[in-house]
mmCIF file of C-alpha atoms and ligand atoms in Angstrom:
data_model
loop_
_atom_site.group_PDB
_atom_site.id
_atom_site.type_symbol
_atom_site.label_atom_id
_atom_site.label_comp_id
_atom_site.label_asym_id
_atom_site.label_seq_id
_atom_site.Cartn_x
_atom_site.Cartn_y
_atom_site.Cartn_z
ATOM 1 C CA UNK A 64 4.629 18.994 -7.256
ATOM 2 C CA UNK A 65 1.547 17.027 -6.209
ATOM 3 C CA UNK A 66 1.370 14.758 -3.192
ATOM 4 C CA UNK A 67 3.453 11.584 -3.120
ATOM 5 C CA UNK A 68 1.560 8.312 -2.699
ATOM 6 C CA UNK A 69 3.238 5.875 -0.311
ATOM 7 C CA UNK A 70 2.141 2.287 -0.784
ATOM 8 C CA UNK A 71 3.639 -0.171 1.665
ATOM 9 C CA UNK A 72 2.967 -3.876 1.716
ATOM 10 C CA UNK A 73 4.613 -7.232 1.963
ATOM 11 C CA UNK A 74 3.960 -7.697 -1.775
ATOM 12 C CA UNK A 75 4.360 -11.455 -1.320
ATOM 13 C CA UNK A 76 3.703 -11.367 -4.289
ATOM 14 C CA UNK A 77 2.589 -8.069 -5.857
ATOM 15 C CA UNK A 78 -0.617 -8.460 -7.925
ATOM 16 C CA UNK A 79 -3.149 -6.513 -9.986
ATOM 17 C CA UNK A 80 -5.186 -5.605 -6.874
ATOM 18 C CA UNK A 81 -2.217 -3.517 -5.696
ATOM 19 C CA UNK A 82 -1.427 -2.055 -9.101
ATOM 20 C CA UNK A 83 -4.963 -1.096 -10.065
ATOM 21 C CA UNK A 84 -5.566 0.489 -6.646
ATOM 22 C CA UNK A 85 -2.381 2.566 -6.905
ATOM 23 C CA UNK A 86 -3.192 3.632 -10.455
ATOM 24 C CA UNK A 87 -6.766 4.693 -9.708
ATOM 25 C CA UNK A 88 -5.660 6.671 -6.666
ATOM 26 C CA UNK A 89 -2.804 8.315 -8.548
ATOM 27 C CA UNK A 90 -5.270 9.515 -11.196
ATOM 28 C CA UNK A 91 -8.128 10.446 -8.883
ATOM 29 C CA UNK A 92 -5.973 12.388 -6.416
ATOM 30 C CA UNK A 93 -3.455 13.791 -8.933
ATOM 31 C CA UNK A 94 -0.524 12.244 -7.086
ATOM 32 C CA UNK A 95 2.861 13.094 -8.567
ATOM 33 C CA UNK A 96 4.017 9.497 -8.030
ATOM 34 C CA UNK A 97 3.269 6.360 -6.059
ATOM 35 C CA UNK A 98 6.217 4.833 -4.203
ATOM 36 C CA UNK A 99 5.873 1.109 -3.569
ATOM 37 C CA UNK A 100 7.729 0.215 -0.383
ATOM 38 C CA UNK A 101 8.138 -3.521 0.271
ATOM 39 C CA UNK A 102 8.143 -4.282 3.998
ATOM 40 C CA UNK A 103 11.281 -5.822 5.453
ATOM 41 C CA UNK A 104 10.021 -7.459 8.605
ATOM 42 C CA UNK A 105 6.307 -6.595 8.945
ATOM 43 C CA UNK A 106 5.369 -6.112 12.637
ATOM 44 C CA UNK A 107 1.698 -7.190 12.390
ATOM 45 C CA UNK A 108 1.964 -10.548 10.727
ATOM 46 C CA UNK A 109 4.084 -13.655 10.111
ATOM 47 C CA UNK A 110 7.231 -13.486 8.035
ATOM 48 C CA UNK A 111 6.731 -13.312 4.266
ATOM 49 C CA UNK A 112 7.259 -16.538 2.326
ATOM 50 C CA UNK A 113 9.435 -15.084 -0.442
ATOM 51 C CA UNK A 114 12.747 -13.483 0.520
ATOM 52 C CA UNK A 115 13.082 -9.706 0.637
ATOM 53 C CA UNK A 116 15.227 -9.864 -2.506
ATOM 54 C CA UNK A 117 12.610 -11.888 -4.402
ATOM 55 C CA UNK A 118 9.759 -9.596 -3.336
ATOM 56 C CA UNK A 119 11.770 -6.530 -4.317
ATOM 57 C CA UNK A 120 12.606 -8.071 -7.702
ATOM 58 C CA UNK A 121 8.911 -8.824 -8.298
ATOM 59 C CA UNK A 122 7.898 -5.250 -7.398
ATOM 60 C CA UNK A 123 10.584 -3.852 -9.700
ATOM 61 C CA UNK A 124 9.446 -6.121 -12.527
ATOM 62 C CA UNK A 125 5.795 -5.146 -12.020
ATOM 63 C CA UNK A 126 6.487 -1.405 -12.090
ATOM 64 C CA UNK A 127 9.174 -1.196 -14.740
ATOM 65 C CA UNK A 128 6.881 -0.051 -17.541
ATOM 66 C CA UNK A 129 4.706 2.361 -15.575
ATOM 67 C CA UNK A 130 5.570 6.029 -15.412
ATOM 68 C CA UNK A 131 4.755 7.478 -12.024
ATOM 69 C CA UNK A 132 5.272 4.222 -10.119
ATOM 70 C CA UNK A 133 8.566 3.976 -8.237
ATOM 71 C CA UNK A 134 10.170 1.317 -6.057
ATOM 72 C CA UNK A 135 11.575 2.361 -2.719
ATOM 73 C CA UNK A 136 13.668 -0.188 -0.845
ATOM 74 C CA UNK A 137 14.326 1.832 2.330
ATOM 75 C CA UNK A 138 12.499 -0.635 4.598
ATOM 76 C CA UNK A 139 14.600 -3.534 3.378
ATOM 77 C CA UNK A 140 17.815 -1.863 4.537
ATOM 78 C CA UNK A 141 16.499 -1.353 8.052
ATOM 79 C CA UNK A 142 17.073 -3.904 10.793
ATOM 80 C CA UNK A 143 14.126 -4.909 13.001
ATOM 81 C CA UNK A 144 10.400 -4.462 12.336
ATOM 82 C CA UNK A 145 9.317 -2.016 9.612
ATOM 83 C CA UNK A 146 7.059 0.541 11.251
ATOM 84 C CA UNK A 147 5.155 2.858 8.900
ATOM 85 C CA UNK A 148 5.801 5.773 11.226
ATOM 86 C CA UNK A 149 9.594 5.393 10.793
ATOM 87 C CA UNK A 150 9.268 5.066 7.020
ATOM 88 C CA UNK A 151 7.136 8.194 6.850
ATOM 89 C CA UNK A 152 9.553 10.132 9.080
ATOM 90 C CA UNK A 153 12.373 9.229 6.732
ATOM 91 C CA UNK A 154 10.312 10.236 3.669
ATOM 92 C CA UNK A 155 9.303 13.486 5.343
ATOM 93 C CA UNK A 156 12.976 14.341 5.959
ATOM 94 C CA UNK A 157 13.678 13.732 2.267
ATOM 95 C CA UNK A 158 10.577 15.409 0.781
ATOM 96 C CA UNK A 159 10.226 18.418 3.027
ATOM 97 C CA UNK A 160 7.593 20.293 0.999
ATOM 98 C CA UNK A 161 5.497 17.498 -0.513
ATOM 99 C CA UNK A 162 2.300 16.191 0.992
ATOM 100 C CA UNK A 163 2.622 12.460 1.690
ATOM 101 C CA UNK A 164 -0.367 10.158 1.174
ATOM 102 C CA UNK A 165 -0.101 6.787 2.896
ATOM 103 C CA UNK A 166 -2.235 4.363 0.874
ATOM 104 C CA UNK A 167 -3.768 1.457 2.769
ATOM 105 C CA UNK A 168 -6.585 -0.978 2.141
ATOM 106 C CA UNK A 169 -9.701 -0.805 4.292
ATOM 107 C CA UNK A 170 -8.692 -4.070 5.984
ATOM 108 C CA UNK A 171 -5.433 -2.487 7.108
ATOM 109 C CA UNK A 172 -7.150 0.773 8.154
ATOM 110 C CA UNK A 173 -9.447 -1.127 10.534
ATOM 111 C CA UNK A 174 -6.365 -2.115 12.534
ATOM 112 C CA UNK A 175 -4.831 1.392 12.503
ATOM 113 C CA UNK A 176 -5.177 2.070 16.237
ATOM 114 C CA UNK A 177 -2.946 -0.953 16.938
ATOM 115 C CA UNK A 178 -0.116 0.409 14.799
ATOM 116 C CA UNK A 179 3.053 1.653 16.458
ATOM 117 C CA UNK A 180 2.650 5.425 17.215
ATOM 118 C CA UNK A 181 -0.311 5.630 14.852
ATOM 119 C CA UNK A 182 -1.279 9.185 15.836
ATOM 120 C CA UNK A 183 2.160 10.424 14.800
ATOM 121 C CA UNK A 184 1.495 8.988 11.328
ATOM 122 C CA UNK A 185 -1.112 11.694 10.799
ATOM 123 C CA UNK A 186 1.450 14.410 11.645
ATOM 124 C CA UNK A 187 3.605 13.069 8.848
ATOM 125 C CA UNK A 188 1.105 12.060 6.151
ATOM 126 C CA UNK A 189 -2.484 11.915 5.005
ATOM 127 C CA UNK A 190 -4.050 8.467 4.986
ATOM 128 C CA UNK A 191 -5.826 7.298 1.845
ATOM 129 C CA UNK A 192 -8.086 4.340 2.489
ATOM 130 C CA UNK A 193 -8.965 2.162 -0.498
ATOM 131 C CA UNK A 194 -12.109 0.095 -0.237
ATOM 132 C CA UNK A 195 -11.574 -3.645 -0.447
ATOM 133 C CA UNK A 196 -14.313 -6.198 -0.931
ATOM 134 C CA UNK A 197 -16.187 -6.944 2.268
ATOM 135 C CA UNK A 198 -14.772 -4.154 4.482
ATOM 136 C CA UNK A 199 -16.089 -0.703 5.478
ATOM 137 C CA UNK A 200 -15.537 2.069 8.036
ATOM 138 C CA UNK A 201 -17.245 1.071 11.305
ATOM 139 C CA UNK A 202 -20.453 2.914 12.316
ATOM 140 C CA UNK A 203 -19.130 3.663 15.813
ATOM 141 C CA UNK A 204 -15.848 3.728 17.732
ATOM 142 C CA UNK A 205 -12.507 5.545 17.433
ATOM 143 C CA UNK A 206 -12.040 5.061 13.678
ATOM 144 C CA UNK A 207 -15.540 6.292 12.972
ATOM 145 C CA UNK A 208 -14.827 9.394 15.118
ATOM 146 C CA UNK A 209 -11.469 9.928 13.445
ATOM 147 C CA UNK A 210 -12.974 9.835 9.957
ATOM 148 C CA UNK A 211 -15.716 12.205 11.096
ATOM 149 C CA UNK A 212 -13.244 14.761 12.424
ATOM 150 C CA UNK A 213 -10.449 14.725 9.835
ATOM 151 C CA UNK A 214 -11.999 12.838 6.917
ATOM 152 C CA UNK A 215 -12.361 14.706 3.647
ATOM 153 C CA UNK A 216 -13.754 14.043 0.193
ATOM 154 C CA UNK A 217 -11.916 17.033 -1.349
ATOM 155 C CA UNK A 218 -8.739 16.080 -3.095
ATOM 156 C CA UNK A 219 -7.539 19.725 -2.848
ATOM 157 C CA UNK A 220 -7.231 19.205 0.908
ATOM 158 C CA UNK A 221 -4.552 16.612 0.202
ATOM 159 C CA UNK A 222 -2.635 19.134 -1.913
ATOM 160 C CA UNK A 223 -3.005 22.100 0.425
ATOM 161 C CA UNK A 224 -1.772 20.482 3.660
ATOM 162 C CA UNK A 225 1.278 18.269 4.059
ATOM 163 C CA UNK A 226 -0.460 15.770 6.350
ATOM 164 C CA UNK A 227 -3.357 15.145 8.709
ATOM 165 C CA UNK A 228 -6.419 14.206 6.618
ATOM 166 C CA UNK A 229 -8.125 10.899 5.882
ATOM 167 C CA UNK A 230 -9.579 10.289 2.450
ATOM 168 C CA UNK A 231 -11.688 7.178 1.872
ATOM 169 C CA UNK A 232 -12.034 6.245 -1.756
ATOM 170 C CA UNK A 233 -13.738 3.377 -3.544
ATOM 171 C CA UNK A 234 -11.529 1.653 -6.079
ATOM 172 C CA UNK A 235 -12.407 -1.108 -8.511
ATOM 173 C CA UNK A 236 -12.911 -4.187 -6.400
ATOM 174 C CA UNK A 237 -10.478 -6.855 -7.478
ATOM 175 C CA UNK A 238 -10.757 -9.758 -5.129
ATOM 176 C CA UNK A 239 -7.128 -10.816 -5.411
ATOM 177 C CA UNK A 240 -4.923 -11.411 -2.395
ATOM 178 C CA UNK A 241 -1.331 -12.493 -2.040
ATOM 179 C CA UNK A 242 -2.430 -15.238 0.369
ATOM 180 C CA UNK A 243 -4.769 -16.740 -2.239
ATOM 181 C CA UNK A 244 -2.105 -16.389 -4.918
ATOM 182 C CA UNK A 245 0.483 -18.247 -2.852
ATOM 183 C CA UNK A 246 -2.007 -21.070 -2.253
ATOM 184 C CA UNK A 247 -2.943 -21.189 -5.925
ATOM 185 C CA UNK A 248 0.706 -21.412 -7.016
ATOM 186 C CA UNK A 249 1.516 -23.987 -4.332
ATOM 187 C CA UNK A 250 -1.338 -26.103 -5.653
ATOM 188 C CA UNK A 251 0.287 -26.049 -9.085
ATOM 189 C CA UNK A 252 -2.113 -23.588 -10.749
ATOM 190 C CA UNK A 253 -1.171 -20.730 -13.039
ATOM 191 C CA UNK A 254 -1.482 -17.146 -11.680
ATOM 192 C CA UNK A 255 -1.782 -15.703 -15.206
ATOM 193 C CA UNK A 256 -4.023 -12.582 -15.436
ATOM 194 C CA UNK A 257 -3.929 -12.065 -11.666
ATOM 195 C CA UNK A 258 -0.438 -10.527 -11.766
ATOM 196 C CA UNK A 259 1.780 -8.985 -14.463
ATOM 197 C CA UNK A 260 3.491 -11.507 -16.744
ATOM 198 C CA UNK A 261 6.904 -10.246 -15.608
ATOM 199 C CA UNK A 262 6.034 -11.193 -12.011
ATOM 200 C CA UNK A 263 4.616 -14.551 -13.052
ATOM 201 C CA UNK A 264 7.848 -15.316 -14.899
ATOM 202 C CA UNK A 265 9.915 -14.527 -11.795
ATOM 203 C CA UNK A 266 7.643 -16.724 -9.662
ATOM 204 C CA UNK A 267 8.281 -19.600 -12.057
ATOM 205 C CA UNK A 268 12.018 -18.956 -12.380
ATOM 206 C CA UNK A 269 12.698 -18.647 -8.636
ATOM 207 C CA UNK A 270 10.178 -21.226 -7.399
ATOM 208 C CA UNK A 271 9.646 -18.940 -4.424
ATOM 209 C CA UNK A 272 6.098 -20.201 -3.666
ATOM 210 C CA UNK A 273 6.701 -23.903 -4.098
HETATM 211 P P1 ATP B 564 -1.856 -11.024 2.073
HETATM 212 O O1 ATP B 564 -2.955 -11.816 1.434
HETATM 213 O O2 ATP B 564 -0.534 -11.764 2.165
HETATM 214 O O3 ATP B 564 -2.282 -10.371 3.366
HETATM 215 P P2 ATP B 564 -2.349 -8.699 0.378
HETATM 216 O O4 ATP B 564 -2.819 -9.188 -0.938
HETATM 217 O O5 ATP B 564 -3.339 -8.099 1.323
HETATM 218 O O6 ATP B 564 -1.490 -9.823 1.085
HETATM 219 P P3 ATP B 564 -0.264 -6.814 1.093
HETATM 220 O O7 ATP B 564 1.087 -6.752 0.475
HETATM 221 O O8 ATP B 564 -0.369 -7.261 2.477
HETATM 222 O O9 ATP B 564 -1.163 -7.695 0.091
HETATM 223 O O10 ATP B 564 -1.047 -5.469 0.890
HETATM 224 C C1 ATP B 564 -0.484 -4.204 0.803
HETATM 225 C C2 ATP B 564 -1.614 -3.214 0.798
HETATM 226 O O11 ATP B 564 -2.431 -3.433 -0.362
HETATM 227 C C3 ATP B 564 -2.552 -3.332 2.002
HETATM 228 O O12 ATP B 564 -2.872 -2.027 2.434
HETATM 229 C C4 ATP B 564 -3.751 -4.045 1.439
HETATM 230 O O13 ATP B 564 -4.931 -3.666 2.118
HETATM 231 C C5 ATP B 564 -3.780 -3.548 0.001
HETATM 232 N N1 ATP B 564 -4.386 -4.520 -0.923
HETATM 233 C C6 ATP B 564 -4.040 -5.800 -1.089
HETATM 234 N N2 ATP B 564 -4.816 -6.409 -2.017
HETATM 235 C C7 ATP B 564 -5.690 -5.480 -2.458
HETATM 236 C C8 ATP B 564 -6.780 -5.500 -3.404
HETATM 237 N N3 ATP B 564 -7.122 -6.602 -4.066
HETATM 238 N N4 ATP B 564 -7.469 -4.354 -3.597
HETATM 239 C C9 ATP B 564 -7.134 -3.234 -2.890
HETATM 240 N N5 ATP B 564 -6.124 -3.145 -1.985
HETATM 241 C C10 ATP B 564 -5.407 -4.253 -1.756
#
């Protein structure tokens, strides 16, 4: 079994930037699967606009046809803020022998040292950082030092150890964000070709971004 990709997000809504990133990383790193984990109550930001049920339904709809992509709703069952460290501890207890690869965008990685018990995350998982337009690893400071000490460009390292490495990988730059999508829909425009049709249909049916 290859490493398991763990892709958390508010997915408010899920879009092709998320899906393409997950797909490219799954292929490039030979991940056995990517688990999409919608956040219940994200600790670092305001509450999502769409309900947890609507976001989960959109993620399910987006992934339904794609082998290797799975939906994991464990954060939605948990009361209180969803901390990545708790999610990873619960995955580690379930998948004792599989490397875990936490997938995050570069924008999220730049805030890593503010995350709850962030050092513990690296005991539980590798971190895969996907480039996003306009962001890069800083030239100095703690994240720079961290990438210098445990960064790797060898995908075998992610298969050989269960956790503890950082892998920075460029992915196709799709400048799509959920924030922009919500604004576009609110303004009465059509999100076609920015998200799967199944998600677009749910957005229309539920009116969750009106
Ligand atoms: P928002 O605009 O509401 O902040 P978002 O589009 O960034 O949302 P999230 O659900 O917050 O989506 O993102 C989940 C993860 O996906 C984060 O790690 C984020 O960096 C990453 N991500 C989001 N959009 C892209 C994109 N276009 N390309 C690559 N990674 C992305």
